[in-house]
CSV table of C-alpha atoms and ligand atoms in Angstrom, one decimal:
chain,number,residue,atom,x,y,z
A,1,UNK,CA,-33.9,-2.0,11.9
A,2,UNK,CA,-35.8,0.4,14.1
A,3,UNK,CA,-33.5,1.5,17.0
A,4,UNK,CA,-30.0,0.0,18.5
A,5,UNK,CA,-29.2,-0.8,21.9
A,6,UNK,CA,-26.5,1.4,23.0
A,7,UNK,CA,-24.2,-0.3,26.1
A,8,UNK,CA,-23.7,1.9,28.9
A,9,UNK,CA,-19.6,2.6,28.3
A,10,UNK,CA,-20.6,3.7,25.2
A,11,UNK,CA,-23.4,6.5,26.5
A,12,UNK,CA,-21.0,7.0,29.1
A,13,UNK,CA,-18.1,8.2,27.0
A,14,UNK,CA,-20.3,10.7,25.0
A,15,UNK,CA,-22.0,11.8,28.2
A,16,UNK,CA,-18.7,12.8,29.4
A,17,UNK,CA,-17.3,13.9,26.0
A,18,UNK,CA,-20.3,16.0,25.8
A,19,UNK,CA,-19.6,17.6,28.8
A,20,UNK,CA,-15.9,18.9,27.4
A,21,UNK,CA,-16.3,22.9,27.0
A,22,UNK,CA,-13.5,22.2,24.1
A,23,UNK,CA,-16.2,19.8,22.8
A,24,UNK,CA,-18.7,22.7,22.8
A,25,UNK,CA,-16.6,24.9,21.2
A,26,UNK,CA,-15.5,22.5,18.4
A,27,UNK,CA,-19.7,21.4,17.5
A,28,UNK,CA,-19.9,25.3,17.7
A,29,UNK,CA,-16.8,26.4,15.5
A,30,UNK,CA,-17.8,23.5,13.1
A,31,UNK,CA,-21.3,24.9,12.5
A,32,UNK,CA,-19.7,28.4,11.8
A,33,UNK,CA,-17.3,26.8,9.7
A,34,UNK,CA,-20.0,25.3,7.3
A,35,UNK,CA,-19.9,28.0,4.2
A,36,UNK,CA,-16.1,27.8,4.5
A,37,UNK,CA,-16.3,24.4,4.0
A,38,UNK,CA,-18.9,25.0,0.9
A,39,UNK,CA,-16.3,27.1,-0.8
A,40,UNK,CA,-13.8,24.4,-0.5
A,41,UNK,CA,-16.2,22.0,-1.7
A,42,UNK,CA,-16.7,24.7,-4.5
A,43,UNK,CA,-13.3,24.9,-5.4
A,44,UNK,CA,-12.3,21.0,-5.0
A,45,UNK,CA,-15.4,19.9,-7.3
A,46,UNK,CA,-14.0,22.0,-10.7
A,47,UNK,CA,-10.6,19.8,-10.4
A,48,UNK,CA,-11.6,16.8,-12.6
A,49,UNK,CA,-10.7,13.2,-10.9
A,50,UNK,CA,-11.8,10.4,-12.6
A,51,UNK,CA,-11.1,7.2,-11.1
A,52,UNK,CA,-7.6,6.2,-11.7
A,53,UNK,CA,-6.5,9.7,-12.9
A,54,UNK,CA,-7.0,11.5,-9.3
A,55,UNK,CA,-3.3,13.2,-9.3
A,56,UNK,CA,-4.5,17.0,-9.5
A,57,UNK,CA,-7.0,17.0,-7.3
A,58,UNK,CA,-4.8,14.6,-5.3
A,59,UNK,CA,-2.4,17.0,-5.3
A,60,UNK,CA,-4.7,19.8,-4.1
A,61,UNK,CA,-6.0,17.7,-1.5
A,62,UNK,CA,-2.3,17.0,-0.1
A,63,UNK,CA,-2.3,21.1,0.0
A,64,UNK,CA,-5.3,21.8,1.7
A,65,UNK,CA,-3.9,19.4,4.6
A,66,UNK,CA,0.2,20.7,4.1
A,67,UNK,CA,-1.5,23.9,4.9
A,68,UNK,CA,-4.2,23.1,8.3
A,69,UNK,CA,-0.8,21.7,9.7
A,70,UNK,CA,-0.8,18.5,10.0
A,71,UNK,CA,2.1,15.9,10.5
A,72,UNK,CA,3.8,13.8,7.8
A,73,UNK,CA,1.5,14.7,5.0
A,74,UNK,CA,2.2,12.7,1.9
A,75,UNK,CA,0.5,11.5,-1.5
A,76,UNK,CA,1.3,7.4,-1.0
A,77,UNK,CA,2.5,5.6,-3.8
A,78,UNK,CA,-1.2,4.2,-4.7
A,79,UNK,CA,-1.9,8.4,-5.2
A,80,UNK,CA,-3.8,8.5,-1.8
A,81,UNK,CA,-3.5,11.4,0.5
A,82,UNK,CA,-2.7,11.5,4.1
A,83,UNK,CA,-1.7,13.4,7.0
A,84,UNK,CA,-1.3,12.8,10.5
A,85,UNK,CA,-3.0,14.6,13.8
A,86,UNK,CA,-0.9,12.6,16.5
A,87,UNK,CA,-2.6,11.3,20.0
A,88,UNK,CA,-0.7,12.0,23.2
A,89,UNK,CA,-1.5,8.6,24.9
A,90,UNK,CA,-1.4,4.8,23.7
A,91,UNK,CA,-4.4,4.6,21.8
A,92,UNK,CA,-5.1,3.1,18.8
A,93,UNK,CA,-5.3,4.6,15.3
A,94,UNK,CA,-8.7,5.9,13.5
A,95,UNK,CA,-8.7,6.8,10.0
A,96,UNK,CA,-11.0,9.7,8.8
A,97,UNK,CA,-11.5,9.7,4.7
A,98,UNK,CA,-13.3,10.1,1.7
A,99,UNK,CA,-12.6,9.5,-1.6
A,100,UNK,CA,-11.1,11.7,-4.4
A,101,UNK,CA,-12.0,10.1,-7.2
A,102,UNK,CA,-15.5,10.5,-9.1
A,103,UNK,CA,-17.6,9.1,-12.2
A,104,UNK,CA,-17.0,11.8,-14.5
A,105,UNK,CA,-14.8,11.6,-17.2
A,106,UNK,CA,-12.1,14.2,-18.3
A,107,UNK,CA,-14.0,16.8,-20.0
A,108,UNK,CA,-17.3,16.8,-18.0
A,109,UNK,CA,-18.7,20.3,-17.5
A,110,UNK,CA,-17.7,20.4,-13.8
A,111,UNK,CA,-18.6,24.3,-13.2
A,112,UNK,CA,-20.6,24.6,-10.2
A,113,UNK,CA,-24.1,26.5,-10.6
A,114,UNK,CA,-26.0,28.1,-7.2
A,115,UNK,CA,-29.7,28.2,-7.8
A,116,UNK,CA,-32.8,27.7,-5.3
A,117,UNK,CA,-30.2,27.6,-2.3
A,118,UNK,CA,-28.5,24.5,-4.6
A,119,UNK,CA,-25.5,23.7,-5.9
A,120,UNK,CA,-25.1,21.7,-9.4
A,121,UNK,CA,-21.9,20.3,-10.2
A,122,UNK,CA,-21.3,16.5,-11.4
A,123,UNK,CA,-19.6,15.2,-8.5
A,124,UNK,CA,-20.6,18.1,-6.1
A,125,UNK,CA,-21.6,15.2,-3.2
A,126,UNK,CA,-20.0,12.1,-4.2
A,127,UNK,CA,-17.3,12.6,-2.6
A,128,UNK,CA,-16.7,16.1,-3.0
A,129,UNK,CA,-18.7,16.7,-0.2
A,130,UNK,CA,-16.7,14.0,2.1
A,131,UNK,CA,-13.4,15.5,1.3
A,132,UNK,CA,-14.6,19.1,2.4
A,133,UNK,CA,-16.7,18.2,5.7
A,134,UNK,CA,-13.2,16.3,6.6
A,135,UNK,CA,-11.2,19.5,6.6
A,136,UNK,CA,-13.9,21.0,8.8
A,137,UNK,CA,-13.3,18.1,11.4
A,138,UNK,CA,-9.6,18.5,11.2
A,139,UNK,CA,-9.8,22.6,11.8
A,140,UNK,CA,-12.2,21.9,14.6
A,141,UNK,CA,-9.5,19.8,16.4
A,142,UNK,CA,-6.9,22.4,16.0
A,143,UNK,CA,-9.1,25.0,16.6
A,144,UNK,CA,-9.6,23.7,19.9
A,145,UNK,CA,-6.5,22.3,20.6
A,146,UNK,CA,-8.2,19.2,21.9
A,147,UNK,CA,-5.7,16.3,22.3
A,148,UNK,CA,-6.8,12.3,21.5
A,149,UNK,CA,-4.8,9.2,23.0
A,150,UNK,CA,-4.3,8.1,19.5
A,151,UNK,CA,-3.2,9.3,16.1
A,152,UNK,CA,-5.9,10.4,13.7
A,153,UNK,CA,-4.9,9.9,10.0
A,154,UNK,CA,-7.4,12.4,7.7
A,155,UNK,CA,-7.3,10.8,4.6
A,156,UNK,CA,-8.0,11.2,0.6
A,157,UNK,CA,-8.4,8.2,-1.0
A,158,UNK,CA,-8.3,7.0,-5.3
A,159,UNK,CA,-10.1,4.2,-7.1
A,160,UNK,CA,-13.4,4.1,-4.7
A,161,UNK,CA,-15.9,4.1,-8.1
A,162,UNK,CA,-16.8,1.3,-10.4
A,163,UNK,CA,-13.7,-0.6,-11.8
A,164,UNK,CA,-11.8,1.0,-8.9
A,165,UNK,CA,-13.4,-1.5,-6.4
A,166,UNK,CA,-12.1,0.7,-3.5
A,167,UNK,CA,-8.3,-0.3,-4.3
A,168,UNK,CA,-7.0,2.9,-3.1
A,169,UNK,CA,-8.6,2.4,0.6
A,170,UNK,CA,-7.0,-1.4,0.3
A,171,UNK,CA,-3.9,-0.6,-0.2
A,172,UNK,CA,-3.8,2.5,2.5
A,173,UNK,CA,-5.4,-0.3,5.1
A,174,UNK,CA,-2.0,-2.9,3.9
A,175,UNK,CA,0.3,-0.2,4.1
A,176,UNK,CA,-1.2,0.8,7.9
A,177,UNK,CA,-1.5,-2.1,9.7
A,178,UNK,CA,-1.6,0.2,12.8
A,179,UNK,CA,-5.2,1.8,11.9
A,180,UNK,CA,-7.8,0.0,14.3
A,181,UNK,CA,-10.8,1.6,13.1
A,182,UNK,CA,-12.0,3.6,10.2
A,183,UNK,CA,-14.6,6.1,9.1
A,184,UNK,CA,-15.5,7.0,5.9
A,185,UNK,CA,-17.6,9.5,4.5
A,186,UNK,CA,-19.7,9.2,1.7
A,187,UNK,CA,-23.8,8.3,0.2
A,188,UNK,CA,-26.5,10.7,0.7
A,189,UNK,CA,-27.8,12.2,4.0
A,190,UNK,CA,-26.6,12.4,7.9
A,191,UNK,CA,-28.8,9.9,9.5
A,192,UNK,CA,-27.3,6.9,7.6
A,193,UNK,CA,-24.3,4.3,9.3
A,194,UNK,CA,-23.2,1.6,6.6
A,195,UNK,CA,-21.8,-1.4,8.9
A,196,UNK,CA,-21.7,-4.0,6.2
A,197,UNK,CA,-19.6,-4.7,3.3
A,198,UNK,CA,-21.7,-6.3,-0.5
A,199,UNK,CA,-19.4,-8.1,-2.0
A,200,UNK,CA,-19.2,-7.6,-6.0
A,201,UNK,CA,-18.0,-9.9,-8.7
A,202,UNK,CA,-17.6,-8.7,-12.2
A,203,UNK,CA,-17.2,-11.2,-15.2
A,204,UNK,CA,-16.2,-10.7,-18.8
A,205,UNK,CA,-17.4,-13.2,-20.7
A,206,UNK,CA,-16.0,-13.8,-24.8
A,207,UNK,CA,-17.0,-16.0,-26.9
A,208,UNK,CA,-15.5,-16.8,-30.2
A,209,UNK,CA,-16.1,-18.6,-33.2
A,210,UNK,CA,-14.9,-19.1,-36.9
A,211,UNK,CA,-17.8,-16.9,-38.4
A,212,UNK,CA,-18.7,-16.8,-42.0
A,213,UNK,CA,-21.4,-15.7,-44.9
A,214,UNK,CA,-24.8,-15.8,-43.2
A,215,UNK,CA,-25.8,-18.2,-46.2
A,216,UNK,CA,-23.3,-19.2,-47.4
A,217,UNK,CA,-21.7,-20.4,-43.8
A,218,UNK,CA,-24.9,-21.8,-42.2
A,219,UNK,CA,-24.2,-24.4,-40.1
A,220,UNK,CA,-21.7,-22.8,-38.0
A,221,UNK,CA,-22.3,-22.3,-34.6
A,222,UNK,CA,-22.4,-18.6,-33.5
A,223,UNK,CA,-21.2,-16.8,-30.8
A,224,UNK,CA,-23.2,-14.2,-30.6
A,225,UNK,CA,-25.9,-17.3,-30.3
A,226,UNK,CA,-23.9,-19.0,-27.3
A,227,UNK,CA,-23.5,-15.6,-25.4
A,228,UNK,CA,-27.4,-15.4,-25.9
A,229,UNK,CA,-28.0,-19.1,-24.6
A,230,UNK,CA,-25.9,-18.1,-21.9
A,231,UNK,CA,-27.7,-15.3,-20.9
A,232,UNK,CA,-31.1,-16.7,-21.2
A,233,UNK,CA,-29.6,-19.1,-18.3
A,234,UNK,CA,-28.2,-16.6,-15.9
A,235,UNK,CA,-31.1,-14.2,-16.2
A,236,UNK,CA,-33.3,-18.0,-14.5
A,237,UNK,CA,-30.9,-18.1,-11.7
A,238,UNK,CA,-32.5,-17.7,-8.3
A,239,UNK,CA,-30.3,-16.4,-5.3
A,240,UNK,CA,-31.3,-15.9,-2.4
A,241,UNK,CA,-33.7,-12.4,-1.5
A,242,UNK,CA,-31.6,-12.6,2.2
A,243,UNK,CA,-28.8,-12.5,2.5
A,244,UNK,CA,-29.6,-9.7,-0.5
A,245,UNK,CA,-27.6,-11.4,-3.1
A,246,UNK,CA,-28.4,-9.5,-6.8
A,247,UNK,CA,-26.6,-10.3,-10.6
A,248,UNK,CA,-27.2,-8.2,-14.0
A,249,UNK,CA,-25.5,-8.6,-17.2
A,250,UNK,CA,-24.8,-5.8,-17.9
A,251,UNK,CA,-23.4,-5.0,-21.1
A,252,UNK,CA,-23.2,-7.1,-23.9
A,253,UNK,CA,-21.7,-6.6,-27.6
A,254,UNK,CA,-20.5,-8.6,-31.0
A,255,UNK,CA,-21.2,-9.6,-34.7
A,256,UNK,CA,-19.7,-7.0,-37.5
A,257,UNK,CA,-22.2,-7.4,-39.7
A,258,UNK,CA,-25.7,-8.2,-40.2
A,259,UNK,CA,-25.0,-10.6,-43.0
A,260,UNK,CA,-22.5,-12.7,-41.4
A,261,UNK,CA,-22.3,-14.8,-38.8
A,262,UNK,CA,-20.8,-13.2,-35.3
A,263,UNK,CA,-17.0,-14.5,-35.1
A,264,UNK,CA,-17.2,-12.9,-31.7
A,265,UNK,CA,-19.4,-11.7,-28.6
A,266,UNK,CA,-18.7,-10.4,-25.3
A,267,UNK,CA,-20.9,-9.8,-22.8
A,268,UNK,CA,-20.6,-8.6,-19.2
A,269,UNK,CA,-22.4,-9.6,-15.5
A,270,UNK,CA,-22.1,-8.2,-12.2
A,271,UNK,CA,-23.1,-10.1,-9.1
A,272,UNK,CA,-23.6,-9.2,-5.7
A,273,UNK,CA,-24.3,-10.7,-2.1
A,274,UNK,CA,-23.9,-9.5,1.6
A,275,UNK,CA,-22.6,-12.7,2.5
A,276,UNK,CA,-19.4,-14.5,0.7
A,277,UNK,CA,-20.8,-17.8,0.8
A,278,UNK,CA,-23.4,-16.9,-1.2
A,279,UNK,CA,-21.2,-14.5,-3.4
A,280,UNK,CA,-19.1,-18.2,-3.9
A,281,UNK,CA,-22.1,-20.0,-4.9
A,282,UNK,CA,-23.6,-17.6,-7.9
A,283,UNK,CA,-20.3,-17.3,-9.1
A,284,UNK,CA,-19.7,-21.0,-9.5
A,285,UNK,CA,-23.5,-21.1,-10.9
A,286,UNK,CA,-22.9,-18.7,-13.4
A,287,UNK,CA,-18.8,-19.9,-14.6
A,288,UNK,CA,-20.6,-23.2,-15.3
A,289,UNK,CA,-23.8,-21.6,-17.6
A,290,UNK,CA,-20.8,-19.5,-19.2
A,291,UNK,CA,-19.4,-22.6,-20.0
A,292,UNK,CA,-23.0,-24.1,-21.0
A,293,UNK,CA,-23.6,-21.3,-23.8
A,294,UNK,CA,-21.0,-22.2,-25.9
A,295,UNK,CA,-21.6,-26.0,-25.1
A,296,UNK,CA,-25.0,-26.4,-26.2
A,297,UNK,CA,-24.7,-23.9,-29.2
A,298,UNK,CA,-21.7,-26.1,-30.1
A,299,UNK,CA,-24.0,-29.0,-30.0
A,300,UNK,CA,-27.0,-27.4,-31.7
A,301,UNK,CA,-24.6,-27.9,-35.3
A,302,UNK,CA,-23.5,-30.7,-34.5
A,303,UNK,CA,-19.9,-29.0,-34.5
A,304,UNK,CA,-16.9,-28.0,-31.9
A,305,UNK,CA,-16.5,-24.2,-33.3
A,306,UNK,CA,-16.7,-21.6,-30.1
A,307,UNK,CA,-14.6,-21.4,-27.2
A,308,UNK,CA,-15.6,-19.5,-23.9
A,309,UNK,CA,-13.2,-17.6,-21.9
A,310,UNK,CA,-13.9,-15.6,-19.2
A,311,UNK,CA,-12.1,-13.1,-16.8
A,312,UNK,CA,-12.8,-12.0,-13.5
A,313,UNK,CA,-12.7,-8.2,-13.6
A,314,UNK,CA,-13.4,-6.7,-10.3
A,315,UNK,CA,-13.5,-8.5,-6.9
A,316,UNK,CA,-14.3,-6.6,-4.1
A,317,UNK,CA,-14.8,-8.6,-0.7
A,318,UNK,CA,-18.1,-8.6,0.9
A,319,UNK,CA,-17.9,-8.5,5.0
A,320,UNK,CA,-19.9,-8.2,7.6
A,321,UNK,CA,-19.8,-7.1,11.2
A,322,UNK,CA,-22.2,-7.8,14.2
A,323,UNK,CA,-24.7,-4.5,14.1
A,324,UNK,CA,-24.0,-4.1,18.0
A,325,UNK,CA,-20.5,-3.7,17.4
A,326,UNK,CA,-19.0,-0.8,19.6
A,327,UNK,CA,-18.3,1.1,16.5
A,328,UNK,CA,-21.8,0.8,15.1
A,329,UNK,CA,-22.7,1.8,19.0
A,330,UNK,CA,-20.7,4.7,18.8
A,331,UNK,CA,-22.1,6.3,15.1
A,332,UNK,CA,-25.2,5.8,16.1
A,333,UNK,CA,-24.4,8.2,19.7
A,334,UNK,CA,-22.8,10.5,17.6
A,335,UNK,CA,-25.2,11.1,15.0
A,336,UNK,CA,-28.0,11.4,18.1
A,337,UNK,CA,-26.1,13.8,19.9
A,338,UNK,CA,-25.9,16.1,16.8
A,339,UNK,CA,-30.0,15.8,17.0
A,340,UNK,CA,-30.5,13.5,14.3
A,341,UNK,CA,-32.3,10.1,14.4
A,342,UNK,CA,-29.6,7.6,13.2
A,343,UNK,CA,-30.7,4.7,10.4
A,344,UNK,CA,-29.1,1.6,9.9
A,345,UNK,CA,-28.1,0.9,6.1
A,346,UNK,CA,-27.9,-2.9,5.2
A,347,UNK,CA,-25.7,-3.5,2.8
A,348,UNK,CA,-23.8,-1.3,1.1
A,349,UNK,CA,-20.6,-0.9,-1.5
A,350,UNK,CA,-18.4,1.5,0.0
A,351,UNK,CA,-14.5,1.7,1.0
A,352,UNK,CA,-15.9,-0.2,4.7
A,353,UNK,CA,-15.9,-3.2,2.7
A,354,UNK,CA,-12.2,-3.2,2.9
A,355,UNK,CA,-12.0,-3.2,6.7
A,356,UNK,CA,-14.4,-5.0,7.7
A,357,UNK,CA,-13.4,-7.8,5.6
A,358,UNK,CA,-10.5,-7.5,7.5
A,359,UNK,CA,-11.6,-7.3,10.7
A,360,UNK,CA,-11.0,-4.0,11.0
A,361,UNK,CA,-14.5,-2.1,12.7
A,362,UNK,CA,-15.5,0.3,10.0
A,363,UNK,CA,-18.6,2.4,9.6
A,364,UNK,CA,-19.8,5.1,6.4
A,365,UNK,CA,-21.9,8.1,7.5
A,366,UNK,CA,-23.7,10.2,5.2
A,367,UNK,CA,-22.3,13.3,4.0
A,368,UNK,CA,-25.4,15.5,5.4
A,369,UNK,CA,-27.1,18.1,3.4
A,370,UNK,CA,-29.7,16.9,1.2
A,371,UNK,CA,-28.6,15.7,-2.4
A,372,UNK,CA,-29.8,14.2,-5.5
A,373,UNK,CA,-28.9,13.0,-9.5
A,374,UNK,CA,-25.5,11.6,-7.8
A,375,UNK,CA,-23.6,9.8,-10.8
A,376,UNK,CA,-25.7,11.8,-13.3
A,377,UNK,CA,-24.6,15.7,-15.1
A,378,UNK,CA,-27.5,16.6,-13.1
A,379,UNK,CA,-26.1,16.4,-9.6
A,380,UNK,CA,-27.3,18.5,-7.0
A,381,UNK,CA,-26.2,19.5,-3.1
A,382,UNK,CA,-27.9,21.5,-1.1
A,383,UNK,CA,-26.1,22.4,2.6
A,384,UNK,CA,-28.6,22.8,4.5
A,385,UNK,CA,-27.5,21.7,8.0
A,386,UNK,CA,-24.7,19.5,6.3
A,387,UNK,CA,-22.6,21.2,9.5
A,388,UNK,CA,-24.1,17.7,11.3
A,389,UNK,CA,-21.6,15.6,9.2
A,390,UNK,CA,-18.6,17.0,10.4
A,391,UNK,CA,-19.8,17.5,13.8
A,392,UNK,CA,-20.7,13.9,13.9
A,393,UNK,CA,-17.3,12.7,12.7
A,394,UNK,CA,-15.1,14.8,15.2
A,395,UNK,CA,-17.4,13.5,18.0
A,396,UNK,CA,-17.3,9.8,17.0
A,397,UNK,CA,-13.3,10.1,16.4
A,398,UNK,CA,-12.7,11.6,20.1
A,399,UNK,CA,-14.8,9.0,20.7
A,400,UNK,CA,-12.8,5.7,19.4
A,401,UNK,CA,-9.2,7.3,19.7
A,402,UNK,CA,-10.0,8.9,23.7
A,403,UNK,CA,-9.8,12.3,25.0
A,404,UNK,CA,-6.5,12.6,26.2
A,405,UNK,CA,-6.8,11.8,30.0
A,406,UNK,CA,-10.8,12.2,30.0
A,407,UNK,CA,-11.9,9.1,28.3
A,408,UNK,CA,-10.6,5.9,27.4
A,409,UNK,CA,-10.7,5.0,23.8
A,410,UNK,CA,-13.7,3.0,22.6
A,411,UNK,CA,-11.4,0.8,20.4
A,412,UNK,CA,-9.0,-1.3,21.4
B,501,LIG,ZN1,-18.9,7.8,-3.2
């Protein structure tokens, strides 16, 4: 995707928001604000969260916004934080957020280390770095005292990574039915805008069998040898290269012993598609070759001996929206007007695949700054310019909620 078309209200409402000397002053105060915002990150990175154990640096997130001032802060009951800068007019809610929650388990060496104009820490960008640039955004409003038509809920939220299949942002979407649009913060750079949701589906897959002496037994059918015929299937299956639709297994495991025959093995697969249908399809494809394995080893010996069962372990909705939707209009006049060139991302696992598969208008912009090693010990961040993030989301959130008797919201 080389450049998007962007309708005239939209250019219209950032011409005029650009024109806001509080607007000035907030792009201004936010790029002054950027080693402030470094020290936060600094400080936030060193609280461990693993996903599903978030509470401390939950807790310290519910702080940080307790302390900017703003309305009805609160840890939910899923362990997501939010608090509330209230509109003055009618319009409709955005939601600001990153996520709290990171790869590293409990006991990771989190201490950040400065070196080259860098900063190492596991965890340092992803989503560190979101959480941070978002109290930047929130200081600038108050800073400024600009006033939106709608609420703005600033937001923390759990369970974004791996088995957490972006829960916490599903539940904080059911339990808000009146946010109309969302932004969330996270991935590498400031130029990128994630519109689309993948979809994932993650399978375990057990087989089991009666086992027995290697010699002695010979003649029963093995699991271990089923999961293997099974596999040898899936890894032929053929989806399609667009809609980009992607499977792996993943991890696989069994036997005891290598003189006996395996009474068990267990295996693993993730699959992937932008588009449901298709997500539909290699699932079905790949239940019935799960099924296959332990048929055909079963027949092999001439014997009924393993069963197949199989569990579907994460399921997180893929969605889509059209790429000239106003919100996808707006990020990419927002991330111009901060002077960078914006790039489309297809694709893309992120907490946007929440909304959007429920029709809510969602986009994820980059954190800004440059980064690498994310979800490795060797992590890296370094800030130059990263001031662009925050600058982008406090322009694209006057944006969608309104300025307060300047501009009418983009979202409806
Ligand atoms: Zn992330």
């Amino acid at each position: 995707m080389e450049s998007l078309l962007v309708n005239d209200t939209v250019k219209a409402v950032f011409a005029r928001i650009m024109e806001l000397e509080q607007v000035q002053r907030g792009l201004s105060f936010i790029e002054a604000d950027q080693d402030r915002a470094i020290a936060e990150q600094n400080e936030m990175v060193v609280i461990e969260a693993p996903t599903f154990a978030e509470q401390a640096r939950a807790e310290d997130y519910c702080q940080r916004l307790q302390d900017l001032g703003l309305q009805d802060v609160h840890i939910d009951r899923h362990g997501n934080v939010l608090g509330k800068l209230p509109g003055k007019g009618q319009g409709p809610t955005v939601l600001l957020e990153a996520h709290l929650d990171t790869v590293f388990p409990f006991g990771t060496n989190v201490t950040p280390v400065e070196k080259d104009g860098k900063i190492y820490a596991p965890g340092i960008c992803d989503d560190t770095r979101g959480l941070a640039a978002n109290l930047s955004v929130i200081r600038a409003f108050l800073e400024t005292g600009i006033e939106t038509e709608g609420d703005i809920i600033f937001a923390g939220t759990v369970a974004e990574e791996g088995m957490g299949g972006m829960a916490g942002m599903k539940a904080l979407l059911a339990d808000h039915p009146e946010i109309k649009a969302t932004i969330s913060i996270d991935g590498a750079g400031c130029d990128t805008i994630v519109y689309e949701g993948t979809g994932i589906r993650n399978y375990e897959v057990t087989y089991t069998g009666p086992g027995g002496h290697a010699y002695g037994a010979f003649g029963t059918p093995s699991p271990l040898h089923a999961a293997a015929r099974a596999i040898a299937k899936l890894s032929d299956m053929r989806p399609p290269t667009s809609p980009k639709t992607t499977f792996t297994v993943s991890l696989i495991e069994g036997g005891h012993q290598i003189h006996a025959i395996a009474q068990q093995a267990t295996f693993k697969i993730n699959m992937r598609s932008d588009d449901p249908k298709e997500l539909d399809k290699l699932e079905a494809q790949a239940i019935a070759l799960f099924e296959a394995g332990a048929r055909e080893e079963n027949a092999r010996w001439g014997k009924d001996a393993i069963c197949v069962q199989y569990e579907r372990i994460l399921d997180v909705p893929a969605g889509t929206q059209p790429v000239d939707s106003v919100i996808v209009q707006a990020a990419w006049q927002a991330t111009e007007a901060v002077g960078v060139t914006p790039r489309l991302v297809p694709g893309g696992c992120t907490n946007t695949n929440m909304p959007i598969s429920m029709g809510i208008p969602a986009v994820t912009l980059g954190r800004g700054g440059k980064e690498g090693g994310v979800h490795s010990l060797g992590e890296w961040f370094d800030p130059e310019g990263t001031y662009r993030c925050p600058q982008k989301s406090f322009l694209l959130l006057l944006a969608l909620s309104g300025v307060y008797g300047v501009t009418r919201p983009l979202i409806e």
